Short mmCIF file of C-alpha atoms and ligand atoms in Angstrom, two decimals:
data_model
loop_
_atom_site.label_atom_id
_atom_site.label_comp_id
_atom_site.label_asym_id
_atom_site.label_seq_id
_atom_site.Cartn_x
_atom_site.Cartn_y
_atom_site.Cartn_z
CA MET W 1 -0.12 -0.04 -0.06
CA GLU W 2 1.23 3.57 -0.97
CA PHE W 3 0.65 6.25 1.55
CA VAL W 4 0.80 9.93 0.48
CA VAL W 5 0.46 12.86 2.83
CA LYS W 6 -0.97 16.39 0.93
CA SER W 7 -2.91 19.32 2.27
CA GLY W 8 -5.65 20.73 0.06
CA ASN W 9 -9.41 21.36 0.11
CA PRO W 10 -11.83 18.12 0.24
CA GLU W 11 -13.96 19.85 -2.88
CA LYS W 12 -10.89 19.99 -5.05
CA GLN W 13 -9.73 16.24 -5.04
CA ARG W 14 -10.30 14.35 -8.11
CA THR W 15 -10.38 10.88 -6.40
CA ALA W 16 -11.89 7.70 -6.71
CA CYS W 17 -12.81 8.00 -3.45
CA LEU W 18 -13.03 10.72 -0.69
CA VAL W 19 -13.33 9.86 3.20
CA LEU W 20 -14.87 12.17 5.33
CA GLY W 21 -16.33 12.20 9.00
CA VAL W 22 -19.95 12.69 10.61
CA TYR W 23 -19.92 12.85 14.06
CA GLU W 24 -23.38 12.12 16.27
CA SER W 25 -26.08 13.27 15.34
CA ARG W 26 -25.42 14.14 11.77
CA ARG W 27 -23.09 16.92 12.83
CA LEU W 28 -20.24 17.31 10.03
CA ALA W 29 -16.73 17.08 10.90
CA PRO W 30 -14.79 20.48 9.36
CA ALA W 31 -13.55 19.00 6.10
CA THR W 32 -17.02 17.29 5.63
CA GLU W 33 -18.44 20.57 6.40
CA GLN W 34 -16.35 22.23 3.81
CA PHE W 35 -17.17 19.96 1.08
CA ASP W 36 -21.34 20.27 2.08
CA ALA W 37 -20.98 24.21 1.81
CA VAL W 38 -19.67 24.41 -1.67
CA TYR W 39 -21.68 21.43 -3.07
CA ASN W 40 -24.95 23.32 -1.79
CA SER W 41 -25.49 20.99 1.26
CA ALA W 42 -25.72 17.81 -0.94
CA LEU W 43 -24.36 15.74 2.63
CA SER W 44 -26.81 17.29 5.15
CA ASN W 45 -29.78 16.86 2.61
CA LEU W 46 -28.69 13.31 2.24
CA LEU W 47 -27.99 12.60 5.79
CA ARG W 48 -31.39 14.31 6.46
CA ARG W 49 -33.07 11.03 5.21
CA GLY W 50 -31.72 9.13 8.01
CA ASP W 51 -29.33 6.61 6.58
CA LEU W 52 -26.24 7.69 8.87
CA ASP W 53 -26.54 9.41 12.19
CA GLY W 54 -22.92 9.47 13.01
CA LYS W 55 -22.41 6.45 15.40
CA ILE W 56 -18.93 4.56 15.42
CA GLY W 57 -19.30 1.40 13.20
CA GLN W 58 -21.79 3.16 10.67
CA SER W 59 -20.64 4.33 7.36
CA LEU W 60 -22.57 5.29 4.24
CA LEU W 61 -20.87 4.91 0.76
CA LEU W 62 -22.25 7.53 -1.80
CA PHE W 63 -21.67 7.57 -5.72
CA ASN W 64 -21.81 10.45 -8.29
CA LEU W 65 -22.56 13.09 -6.21
CA ALA W 66 -23.70 16.04 -8.81
CA ASP W 67 -20.98 18.16 -10.14
CA THR W 68 -18.41 16.85 -7.67
CA LEU W 69 -14.82 15.75 -8.86
CA CYS W 70 -14.72 12.43 -6.82
CA GLU W 71 -16.44 9.27 -7.96
CA ARG W 72 -17.55 8.33 -4.28
CA VAL W 73 -17.84 9.71 -0.92
CA LEU W 74 -17.16 7.17 1.99
CA LEU W 75 -19.03 8.82 5.08
CA ILE W 76 -17.53 7.65 8.47
CA GLY W 77 -19.60 7.78 11.78
CA CYS W 78 -17.54 9.31 14.32
CA GLY W 79 -19.50 9.01 17.62
CA LYS W 80 -19.86 12.14 19.63
CA GLU W 81 -17.40 15.03 19.21
CA ARG W 82 -16.80 15.34 22.88
CA ASP W 83 -16.41 11.79 23.35
CA LEU W 84 -13.32 11.36 20.78
CA ASP W 85 -10.50 9.76 22.64
CA ASP W 86 -7.58 7.73 21.51
CA ARG W 87 -9.68 4.62 21.49
CA ARG W 88 -12.37 5.57 19.50
CA PHE W 89 -10.19 7.07 17.05
CA ARG W 90 -8.71 4.01 16.45
CA GLN W 91 -11.91 2.50 16.30
CA ILE W 92 -13.26 4.85 13.74
CA ALA W 93 -9.76 4.36 11.95
CA SER W 94 -10.27 0.86 11.71
CA HIS W 95 -13.95 0.85 10.29
CA ALA W 96 -12.86 3.27 7.64
CA ALA W 97 -10.36 0.86 6.57
CA THR W 98 -12.42 -1.79 6.52
CA ALA W 99 -14.93 0.02 4.62
CA LEU W 100 -12.32 1.33 2.28
CA ASN W 101 -11.36 -2.12 1.34
CA GLU W 102 -14.67 -3.17 0.51
CA THR W 103 -15.16 -0.42 -2.08
CA GLY W 104 -13.94 -1.05 -5.61
CA ALA W 105 -11.66 2.06 -5.42
CA THR W 106 -8.15 2.04 -6.18
CA GLU W 107 -7.40 5.12 -4.17
CA ALA W 108 -8.79 7.42 -1.50
CA VAL W 109 -8.26 10.76 0.12
CA VAL W 110 -8.90 10.36 3.85
CA TYR W 111 -9.72 13.62 5.67
CA LEU W 112 -10.20 11.64 9.22
CA THR W 113 -7.07 13.79 10.37
CA ASP W 114 -9.24 16.64 10.95
CA LEU W 115 -11.24 14.93 13.56
CA ALA W 116 -10.59 16.53 17.43
CA VAL W 117 -8.83 13.96 19.21
CA ARG W 118 -8.02 15.30 22.95
CA GLY W 119 -4.24 15.77 23.15
CA ARG W 120 -3.35 14.31 19.66
CA GLU W 121 -1.63 16.25 16.68
CA THR W 122 -2.13 15.38 12.93
CA ASP W 123 0.71 13.36 13.23
CA TRP W 124 -0.49 10.92 15.69
CA LYS W 125 -3.48 10.54 13.53
CA ILE W 126 -1.78 9.59 10.48
CA ARG W 127 0.29 6.78 12.30
CA GLN W 128 -2.80 5.40 13.72
CA ILE W 129 -4.74 5.71 10.13
CA VAL W 130 -1.98 3.80 8.61
CA GLU W 131 -1.46 1.18 11.11
CA ALA W 132 -5.35 0.62 10.97
CA VAL W 133 -5.26 -0.07 7.42
CA GLU W 134 -2.49 -2.07 7.25
CA THR W 135 -4.23 -4.20 10.37
CA ALA W 136 -7.46 -4.35 7.95
CA ARG W 137 -5.51 -5.61 5.04
CA TYR W 138 -3.87 -8.50 7.22
CA ARG W 139 -4.81 -12.09 6.17
CA CYS W 140 -3.54 -15.41 7.29
CA ASP W 141 -4.08 -17.55 4.69
CA ALA W 142 -1.30 -18.66 3.09
CA LEU W 143 -1.94 -22.46 4.06
CA LYS W 144 -5.65 -22.28 3.29
CA SER W 145 -6.03 -23.62 -0.47
CA LYS W 146 -8.52 -21.17 -1.46
CA LYS W 147 -7.97 -17.47 -0.43
CA ASP W 148 -10.03 -15.64 1.75
CA THR W 149 -10.35 -12.34 -0.33
CA PRO W 150 -9.41 -12.71 -3.92
CA ARG W 151 -9.78 -9.09 -4.92
CA ARG W 152 -8.34 -6.44 -2.98
CA LEU W 153 -8.40 -2.96 -5.45
CA LEU W 154 -7.15 -0.54 -2.91
CA ARG W 155 -3.69 0.71 -3.51
CA LYS W 156 -2.99 4.16 -2.55
CA ILE W 157 -4.07 6.19 0.01
CA ILE W 158 -3.65 9.84 0.25
CA LEU W 159 -3.89 11.44 4.07
CA SER W 160 -4.62 14.84 4.55
CA VAL W 161 -2.92 17.60 6.44
CA PRO W 162 -4.78 20.45 7.47
CA ARG W 163 -1.86 23.05 7.22
CA ARG W 164 1.28 22.76 4.47
CA ARG W 165 3.58 23.28 7.33
CA GLU W 166 2.35 20.01 8.69
CA LEU W 167 3.79 17.89 5.91
CA PRO W 168 7.26 17.07 6.89
CA GLU W 169 5.69 16.02 10.26
CA GLY W 170 2.83 14.08 8.39
CA GLU W 171 5.50 12.41 6.19
CA GLN W 172 7.65 11.09 9.26
CA ALA W 173 4.33 9.71 10.80
CA VAL W 174 3.74 7.69 7.46
CA ARG W 175 7.07 6.22 7.70
CA GLU W 176 6.90 5.31 11.80
CA GLY W 177 3.11 3.65 10.75
CA ILE W 178 4.79 1.76 7.83
CA ALA W 179 7.84 0.42 9.84
CA ILE W 180 5.72 -0.56 12.50
CA ALA W 181 2.75 -2.21 10.67
CA ALA W 182 5.56 -3.89 8.75
CA GLY W 183 7.04 -5.05 12.17
CA VAL W 184 3.05 -6.07 13.68
CA LYS W 185 2.76 -7.92 10.71
CA LEU W 186 5.87 -9.90 10.65
CA THR W 187 5.20 -10.86 14.40
CA LYS W 188 1.73 -11.93 13.63
CA ASP W 189 3.12 -14.53 10.49
CA LEU W 190 5.46 -16.04 12.90
CA GLY W 191 2.91 -16.18 15.52
CA ASN W 192 0.16 -17.76 13.46
CA LEU W 193 2.56 -20.27 11.96
CA PRO W 194 1.58 -23.74 12.88
CA PRO W 195 4.55 -25.32 15.34
CA ASN W 196 5.33 -28.11 13.16
CA LEU W 197 6.46 -25.09 10.67
CA CYS W 198 8.07 -22.67 13.38
CA THR W 199 10.55 -24.52 15.10
CA PRO W 200 13.46 -22.83 16.85
CA THR W 201 15.73 -24.00 13.55
CA TYR W 202 12.92 -21.62 11.60
CA LEU W 203 12.99 -18.55 13.91
CA ALA W 204 16.89 -18.73 13.59
CA GLU W 205 16.37 -18.87 9.99
CA GLN W 206 14.06 -15.87 9.92
CA ALA W 207 16.60 -13.87 11.87
CA GLN W 208 19.12 -14.61 9.55
CA ALA W 209 16.66 -13.24 6.52
CA LEU W 210 16.34 -10.36 8.13
CA ALA W 211 19.75 -9.74 8.64
CA GLY W 212 20.29 -10.28 4.74
CA GLU W 213 17.50 -7.91 4.09
CA PHE W 214 19.06 -4.81 6.25
CA PRO W 215 22.82 -4.08 5.99
CA THR W 216 22.62 -2.84 9.56
CA LEU W 217 21.24 -6.10 11.33
CA ARG W 218 23.81 -9.10 11.91
CA VAL W 219 22.74 -12.51 13.71
CA GLU W 220 24.77 -15.13 15.30
CA VAL W 221 22.93 -18.58 16.37
CA LEU W 222 24.56 -20.11 19.42
CA GLU W 223 23.67 -23.91 19.35
CA GLU W 224 23.19 -26.44 22.10
CA ALA W 225 26.58 -27.09 21.96
CA ASP W 226 27.73 -23.80 22.59
CA MET W 227 25.23 -23.02 25.32
CA GLU W 228 26.31 -26.34 26.91
CA ARG W 229 29.83 -24.60 26.65
CA LEU W 230 28.97 -21.47 28.61
CA GLY W 231 26.96 -23.28 30.97
CA MET W 232 23.28 -22.34 30.32
CA GLY W 233 21.97 -25.37 32.45
CA ALA W 234 18.69 -23.82 32.64
CA LEU W 235 18.00 -23.25 29.27
CA LEU W 236 19.35 -26.47 28.12
CA ALA W 237 17.18 -28.43 30.61
CA VAL W 238 14.06 -27.00 28.66
CA SER W 239 15.32 -27.58 25.16
CA ARG W 240 16.30 -31.28 26.02
CA GLY W 241 12.99 -32.99 26.22
CA SER W 242 12.55 -31.80 22.50
CA ALA W 243 13.89 -33.43 18.98
CA GLN W 244 14.08 -30.00 18.08
CA PRO W 245 17.42 -28.53 18.60
CA GLY W 246 17.35 -25.32 20.84
CA LYS W 247 18.98 -22.28 19.71
CA LEU W 248 20.04 -18.97 21.46
CA ILE W 249 19.40 -16.43 18.44
CA ARG W 250 21.32 -12.82 18.74
CA LEU W 251 20.45 -9.84 16.53
CA ASP W 252 22.26 -6.76 16.50
CA TYR W 253 21.21 -3.45 15.24
CA ARG W 254 24.36 -1.22 15.25
CA HIS W 255 23.44 2.17 14.07
CA GLY W 256 24.27 4.23 16.82
CA LEU W 257 27.75 5.65 17.93
CA ALA W 258 30.13 3.07 18.99
CA THR W 259 29.96 4.43 22.54
CA ARG W 260 26.57 4.26 23.10
CA LYS W 261 25.34 1.65 25.02
CA PRO W 262 22.78 -0.84 23.56
CA TYR W 263 18.89 -1.59 24.70
CA VAL W 264 18.63 -4.97 25.04
CA LEU W 265 15.65 -6.92 24.16
CA VAL W 266 14.62 -10.42 25.01
CA GLY W 267 12.02 -12.50 23.54
CA LYS W 268 10.76 -15.80 24.89
CA GLY W 269 10.69 -18.18 22.35
CA VAL W 270 8.92 -21.41 23.00
CA THR W 271 7.81 -22.38 19.65
CA PHE W 272 5.68 -24.86 21.43
CA ASP W 273 4.51 -25.08 25.12
CA THR W 274 3.22 -28.94 25.86
CA GLY W 275 3.90 -27.85 29.87
CA GLY W 276 6.68 -31.08 29.28
CA ILE W 277 6.38 -33.77 31.86
CA SER W 278 3.92 -31.62 33.71
CA LEU W 279 1.77 -32.04 30.61
CA LYS W 280 -0.96 -29.30 30.04
CA PRO W 281 -4.58 -30.39 29.72
CA GLY W 282 -5.54 -30.90 26.17
CA GLU W 283 -8.30 -28.25 25.77
CA GLY W 284 -6.82 -25.37 23.83
CA MET W 285 -3.10 -26.61 23.84
CA ASP W 286 -2.89 -25.72 20.08
CA GLU W 287 -2.92 -21.85 21.09
CA MET W 288 0.68 -22.78 22.95
CA LYS W 289 1.95 -22.45 19.49
CA TYR W 290 2.14 -18.74 20.42
CA ASP W 291 4.41 -19.13 23.19
CA MET W 292 6.85 -17.59 20.60
CA CYS W 293 5.32 -14.27 20.18
CA GLY W 294 7.68 -12.61 22.58
CA ALA W 295 10.48 -13.74 20.16
CA ALA W 296 8.32 -12.97 17.56
CA SER W 297 7.78 -9.15 18.48
CA VAL W 298 11.60 -8.93 19.15
CA LEU W 299 12.04 -9.63 15.52
CA GLY W 300 9.21 -7.48 14.56
CA THR W 301 10.37 -4.58 16.56
CA LEU W 302 14.20 -4.92 15.08
CA ARG W 303 12.45 -4.76 11.57
CA ALA W 304 10.97 -1.51 12.44
CA CYS W 305 14.05 -0.17 14.01
CA ALA W 306 15.99 -0.92 10.93
CA GLU W 307 13.54 0.47 8.39
CA LEU W 308 13.66 3.48 10.13
CA GLN W 309 17.13 3.43 10.32
CA LEU W 310 16.93 4.82 13.69
CA PRO W 311 20.59 5.97 15.22
CA LEU W 312 20.66 3.75 18.21
CA ASN W 313 22.16 0.43 18.92
CA VAL W 314 19.69 -2.42 19.84
CA ILE W 315 20.24 -6.41 20.23
CA GLY W 316 17.63 -8.76 20.43
CA LEU W 317 18.44 -12.12 22.20
CA ILE W 318 15.83 -15.10 21.39
CA PRO W 319 16.44 -18.26 23.51
CA ALA W 320 14.22 -20.48 20.89
CA VAL W 321 13.22 -24.25 22.33
CA GLU W 322 10.17 -26.54 22.28
CA ASN W 323 8.96 -27.77 25.47
CA MET W 324 7.97 -31.41 24.96
CA PRO W 325 7.95 -34.54 26.94
CA GLY W 326 10.14 -37.20 26.28
CA GLY W 327 12.87 -39.75 27.66
CA ARG W 328 15.77 -36.59 27.92
CA ALA W 329 13.14 -34.25 29.25
CA SER W 330 13.70 -32.83 32.93
CA ARG W 331 11.45 -33.96 35.43
CA PRO W 332 10.11 -32.40 38.32
CA GLY W 333 12.24 -32.33 40.98
CA ASP W 334 15.45 -31.92 39.03
CA ILE W 335 18.03 -29.24 40.46
CA VAL W 336 19.88 -27.49 37.40
CA THR W 337 22.60 -25.14 37.81
CA SER W 338 21.86 -21.77 35.61
CA LEU W 339 24.35 -19.72 33.62
CA SER W 340 24.72 -17.11 36.61
CA GLY W 341 25.67 -20.17 38.96
CA GLN W 342 22.57 -20.08 41.14
CA THR W 343 21.11 -23.42 41.09
CA ILE W 344 16.91 -24.26 40.66
CA GLU W 345 14.71 -26.66 41.34
CA ILE W 346 12.42 -27.33 38.47
CA LEU W 347 9.05 -28.23 40.53
CA ASN W 348 7.02 -27.52 37.57
CA THR W 349 8.52 -28.25 34.01
CA ASP W 350 5.66 -25.83 32.47
CA ALA W 351 7.13 -22.59 34.09
CA GLU W 352 9.66 -23.25 31.47
CA GLY W 353 9.60 -19.83 30.15
CA ARG W 354 11.63 -18.19 33.15
CA LEU W 355 14.17 -20.97 32.91
CA ILE W 356 14.99 -20.23 28.98
CA LEU W 357 14.72 -16.09 30.56
CA CYS W 358 17.07 -16.32 32.91
CA ASP W 359 20.24 -17.60 31.32
CA THR W 360 19.46 -15.27 28.25
CA LEU W 361 19.16 -12.35 31.06
CA THR W 362 22.58 -13.58 32.65
CA TYR W 363 24.05 -13.96 29.04
CA ALA W 364 23.05 -10.01 28.47
CA GLU W 365 25.12 -8.93 31.14
CA ARG W 366 28.12 -8.93 28.78
CA ASP W 367 26.65 -6.54 26.56
CA GLU W 368 26.85 -3.63 29.36
CA PRO W 369 23.18 -3.04 28.25
CA ALA W 370 21.84 0.64 28.77
CA ALA W 371 18.53 -1.41 29.39
CA VAL W 372 17.08 -4.86 29.14
CA VAL W 373 13.39 -5.57 28.10
CA ASP W 374 12.41 -9.06 28.37
CA ILE W 375 9.08 -9.88 26.58
CA ALA W 376 7.17 -13.03 27.18
CA THR W 377 4.08 -14.72 27.27
CA LEU W 378 5.07 -16.09 30.87
CA THR W 379 1.83 -16.66 33.00
CA GLY W 380 -1.48 -17.56 32.98
CA ALA W 381 -2.04 -15.59 36.00
CA CYS W 382 -1.04 -12.58 34.41
CA ILE W 383 -4.43 -12.82 32.20
CA ILE W 384 -6.13 -13.89 35.32
CA ALA W 385 -4.71 -10.33 37.14
CA LEU W 386 -5.23 -7.72 34.12
CA GLY W 387 -7.64 -9.21 31.50
CA ARG W 388 -6.36 -9.14 27.90
CA HIS W 389 -5.76 -5.28 27.56
CA PRO W 390 -2.42 -3.95 28.73
CA HIS W 391 0.48 -5.96 29.16
CA GLY W 392 2.00 -6.98 32.48
CA LEU W 393 4.76 -4.72 33.63
CA PHE W 394 7.39 -5.28 36.08
CA SER W 395 10.49 -3.24 36.52
CA ASN W 396 13.31 -2.84 38.78
CA HIS W 397 14.13 0.87 37.82
CA PRO W 398 11.16 3.33 37.80
CA PRO W 399 12.46 5.54 35.27
CA LEU W 400 12.46 2.79 32.81
CA ALA W 401 8.81 1.70 33.77
CA HIS W 402 7.59 5.19 33.39
CA ALA W 403 9.20 5.24 30.03
CA LEU W 404 7.21 2.35 28.81
CA GLN W 405 4.44 3.56 30.40
CA THR W 406 4.43 6.81 28.20
CA ALA W 407 5.45 4.85 25.04
CA GLY W 408 2.53 2.39 25.70
CA ASN W 409 0.06 5.46 25.84
CA ALA W 410 1.29 7.06 22.86
CA ALA W 411 1.37 4.04 20.71
CA CYS W 412 -2.26 2.82 22.00
CA ASP W 413 -0.30 -0.49 23.08
CA ARG W 414 -0.85 -0.17 26.77
CA VAL W 415 1.26 -1.67 29.98
CA TRP W 416 -0.17 -1.84 33.39
CA GLU W 417 2.61 -2.35 36.06
CA LEU W 418 2.11 -5.04 39.22
CA PRO W 419 4.54 -4.87 42.18
CA LEU W 420 7.73 -6.52 42.30
CA TRP W 421 8.17 -6.30 46.00
CA GLU W 422 10.89 -8.33 47.99
CA ASP W 423 7.65 -9.40 49.86
CA TYR W 424 6.87 -12.27 47.27
CA GLN W 425 10.52 -13.39 46.91
CA GLU W 426 10.12 -16.06 49.75
CA GLN W 427 7.53 -17.71 47.84
CA LEU W 428 10.25 -19.04 45.32
CA ASP W 429 12.24 -20.61 48.41
CA SER W 430 13.50 -24.22 47.78
CA ASN W 431 14.27 -26.94 50.52
CA PHE W 432 17.23 -28.00 48.33
CA ALA W 433 18.62 -25.32 45.94
CA ASP W 434 18.85 -21.65 45.60
CA MET W 435 15.08 -21.39 44.43
CA ALA W 436 12.08 -23.31 42.79
CA ASN W 437 11.00 -22.21 39.66
CA ILE W 438 7.28 -21.76 40.88
CA GLY W 439 5.81 -19.87 43.46
CA GLY W 440 2.52 -21.11 44.43
CA LYS W 441 -1.04 -20.16 43.24
CA GLU W 442 -0.71 -16.99 44.86
CA GLY W 443 0.12 -13.49 42.52
CA GLY W 444 1.78 -16.13 39.80
CA ALA W 445 2.47 -13.50 37.53
CA ILE W 446 4.38 -11.69 40.23
CA THR W 447 6.35 -14.65 41.67
CA ALA W 448 7.51 -15.43 37.81
CA ALA W 449 8.87 -11.51 37.41
CA CYS W 450 10.48 -12.24 40.90
CA PHE W 451 12.15 -15.58 39.75
CA LEU W 452 13.43 -13.25 36.76
CA SER W 453 14.34 -10.36 38.61
CA ARG W 454 17.17 -12.41 40.22
CA PHE W 455 18.93 -12.74 37.01
CA ALA W 456 18.45 -8.72 36.10
CA LYS W 457 20.28 -7.20 39.30
CA LYS W 458 23.46 -5.79 37.32
CA PHE W 459 21.23 -3.78 35.03
CA HIS W 460 18.12 -1.52 34.55
CA TRP W 461 15.39 -4.18 33.56
CA ALA W 462 11.87 -4.58 32.53
CA HIS W 463 9.54 -7.29 32.26
CA LEU W 464 6.41 -7.40 30.32
CA ASP W 465 3.96 -10.67 30.64
CA ILE W 466 1.99 -10.63 27.17
CA ALA W 467 0.24 -13.71 27.84
CA GLY W 468 -3.02 -11.94 27.65
CA THR W 469 -1.96 -9.40 24.79
CA ALA W 470 0.05 -11.33 22.32
CA TRP W 471 -2.86 -13.19 20.91
CA LYS W 472 -6.64 -13.30 20.52
CA THR W 473 -8.56 -16.76 21.61
CA GLY W 474 -12.02 -17.57 20.42
CA LYS W 475 -13.46 -17.15 17.02
CA ALA W 476 -10.99 -14.19 16.02
CA LYS W 477 -8.05 -16.74 17.10
CA GLY W 478 -4.57 -15.01 15.77
CA ALA W 479 -1.56 -12.98 16.89
CA THR W 480 -2.08 -9.50 17.55
CA GLY W 481 1.96 -8.34 16.83
CA ARG W 482 1.81 -6.55 20.24
CA PRO W 483 4.13 -5.25 21.73
CA VAL W 484 5.79 -3.97 18.60
CA PRO W 485 4.26 -0.72 18.49
CA LEU W 486 5.16 -0.45 22.17
CA LEU W 487 8.64 -1.29 21.92
CA THR W 488 9.38 0.77 18.34
CA GLN W 489 7.60 3.75 20.28
CA TYR W 490 10.07 3.22 23.22
CA LEU W 491 12.88 3.17 21.10
CA LEU W 492 12.00 6.27 19.13
CA ASP W 493 11.44 7.86 22.40
CA ARG W 494 14.91 7.10 23.19
CA VAL W 495 16.28 8.45 20.30
CA ALA W 496 14.29 11.85 20.63
CA GLU W 497 15.91 11.56 24.53
CA THR W 498 19.18 11.36 23.22
CA GLU W 499 18.86 14.17 20.63
CA ARG W 500 17.53 16.64 23.60
CA GLU W 501 20.61 15.48 25.91
CA ASP W 502 23.00 16.03 22.58
CA GLY W 503 21.55 19.63 22.10
CA ARG W 504 22.07 20.40 25.53
CA ALA W 505 25.71 19.01 25.83
CA ALA W 506 26.31 21.37 22.84
CA HIS W 507 25.51 24.42 24.35
N1 BES E 601 3.39 -20.30 28.21
C1 BES E 601 2.56 -20.56 29.62
C2 BES E 601 1.92 -19.02 29.91
C3 BES E 601 0.88 -18.87 29.26
C4 BES E 601 -0.65 -19.52 29.66
C5 BES E 601 0.28 -18.29 28.25
C6 BES E 601 -1.63 -19.64 28.98
C7 BES E 601 -0.77 -18.16 27.93
C8 BES E 601 -1.87 -18.59 28.20
C9 BES E 601 3.40 -20.83 30.45
O1 BES E 601 4.74 -21.30 29.99
C10 BES E 601 2.94 -21.63 31.51
O2 BES E 601 2.97 -22.78 31.18
N2 BES E 601 3.00 -21.08 32.77
C11 BES E 601 2.60 -21.59 33.71
C12 BES E 601 3.23 -21.46 35.01
C13 BES E 601 2.90 -22.13 36.38
C14 BES E 601 3.43 -23.57 36.25
C15 BES E 601 3.46 -21.67 37.33
C16 BES E 601 1.14 -21.02 34.31
O3 BES E 601 0.83 -19.76 33.98
O4 BES E 601 0.21 -22.06 34.19
MN1 MN E 602 4.59 -23.50 30.15
ZN1 ZN E 603 5.43 -21.30 28.14
#
């Protein structure tokens, strides 16, 4: 899809489709009003017949309005003007994108950028529209013999900005929207792929393909023998149960000054989680193919960084394994030695995510990171605590937690912080080792984070539990691509922060 930014009057657009907003009840948005005035109230006269009163979700497609330059006008319901917030704007953008896709128009000029969203500028709205259009176009039909939608004609979208001087910011917003959408798409595709195809080896190949596409990316894959040599006893304990060899994938994005410390993203890559010897119940077990969505979001975010050529250093670390029961699988009661030297009693083999992450966190120490963020579909308990809207956030460094909250709000990919108090740590006590890998029924998302915190003492660290947010269950089952928008925004904010600091230093 091609996106172009333009400033100009709606009545002067010679286009296949003009997209205009209508508030409840039948109040016209500014551009709609202007168009209506030039064409003798053509729109308000039509609306008076009652076909659209402006509720969110409504749309009305009009053809060949007399004397106009456009072939179609697509009116989009925008709800009450006073109520228009981030969430409603996204709903409006996604309804508009779906409605546009169903027209026969090959291009369209979109004026929804003139809607007044509290606290949001034009560039924010442009980015949301770009992301919504790409989301609406997403299909996962690579493995269906008959494709879902054979005919999609829309090829070009022109986004209006109210003033010419907003063009450069609008164009940057388009670039960001496209890069984030491409990262989200990669993350969804990998998440949705079945576990017989999306193996640890496949994830490593995907990282290699990404490095082939972008010269700023370099990849290195550690094999099980390498991990053995390093002493990653926890990671290997999980990997051993599977016939698929485990991999530790390292992607290096270097595009900042060599003296700048890297941001490290660690993504849980369990390509299928049976639970191991502590086998999961059968119902819905297919969804455990999504247990590598943290890994996929790291690949998606690095893709976005590389496409935007952000002046930063970012490292992606992905422990990729399959959690299977088998003759070589670990047993409840096994004690393993982690890379950090701390010993772990594996009381439940289904708490495998923390075992592969802890060794990867220790491994991250050698890169002297500016900050480490791990992303993991870690606990069912997080879904119980927060539902499926925010990612669970934990951090040992309040400014980092705050930066992630800010980024999540801006990107509409929000987090909610849970406590990482010392009080919970004793739930991990073991009679036989330095710690157990489970902390009992209570506060399961928190004790999992407490476990990880023991391996993140040497750097600023945050943990995102994305168990409730990485995919949708039920009829619309599928990966969401989250938290690629959040992570990309976090990194965009770091670029802006560095520029501010450098500016100050120069004075
Ligand atoms: N991958 C699961 C967490 C999960 C469960 C994500 C359901 C999404 C939906 C993780 O490896 C796991 O099995 N966690 C256990 C931990 C428990 C054994 C302490 C859980 O949440 O039940
Ligand atoms: Mn598990
Ligand atoms: Zn898991």
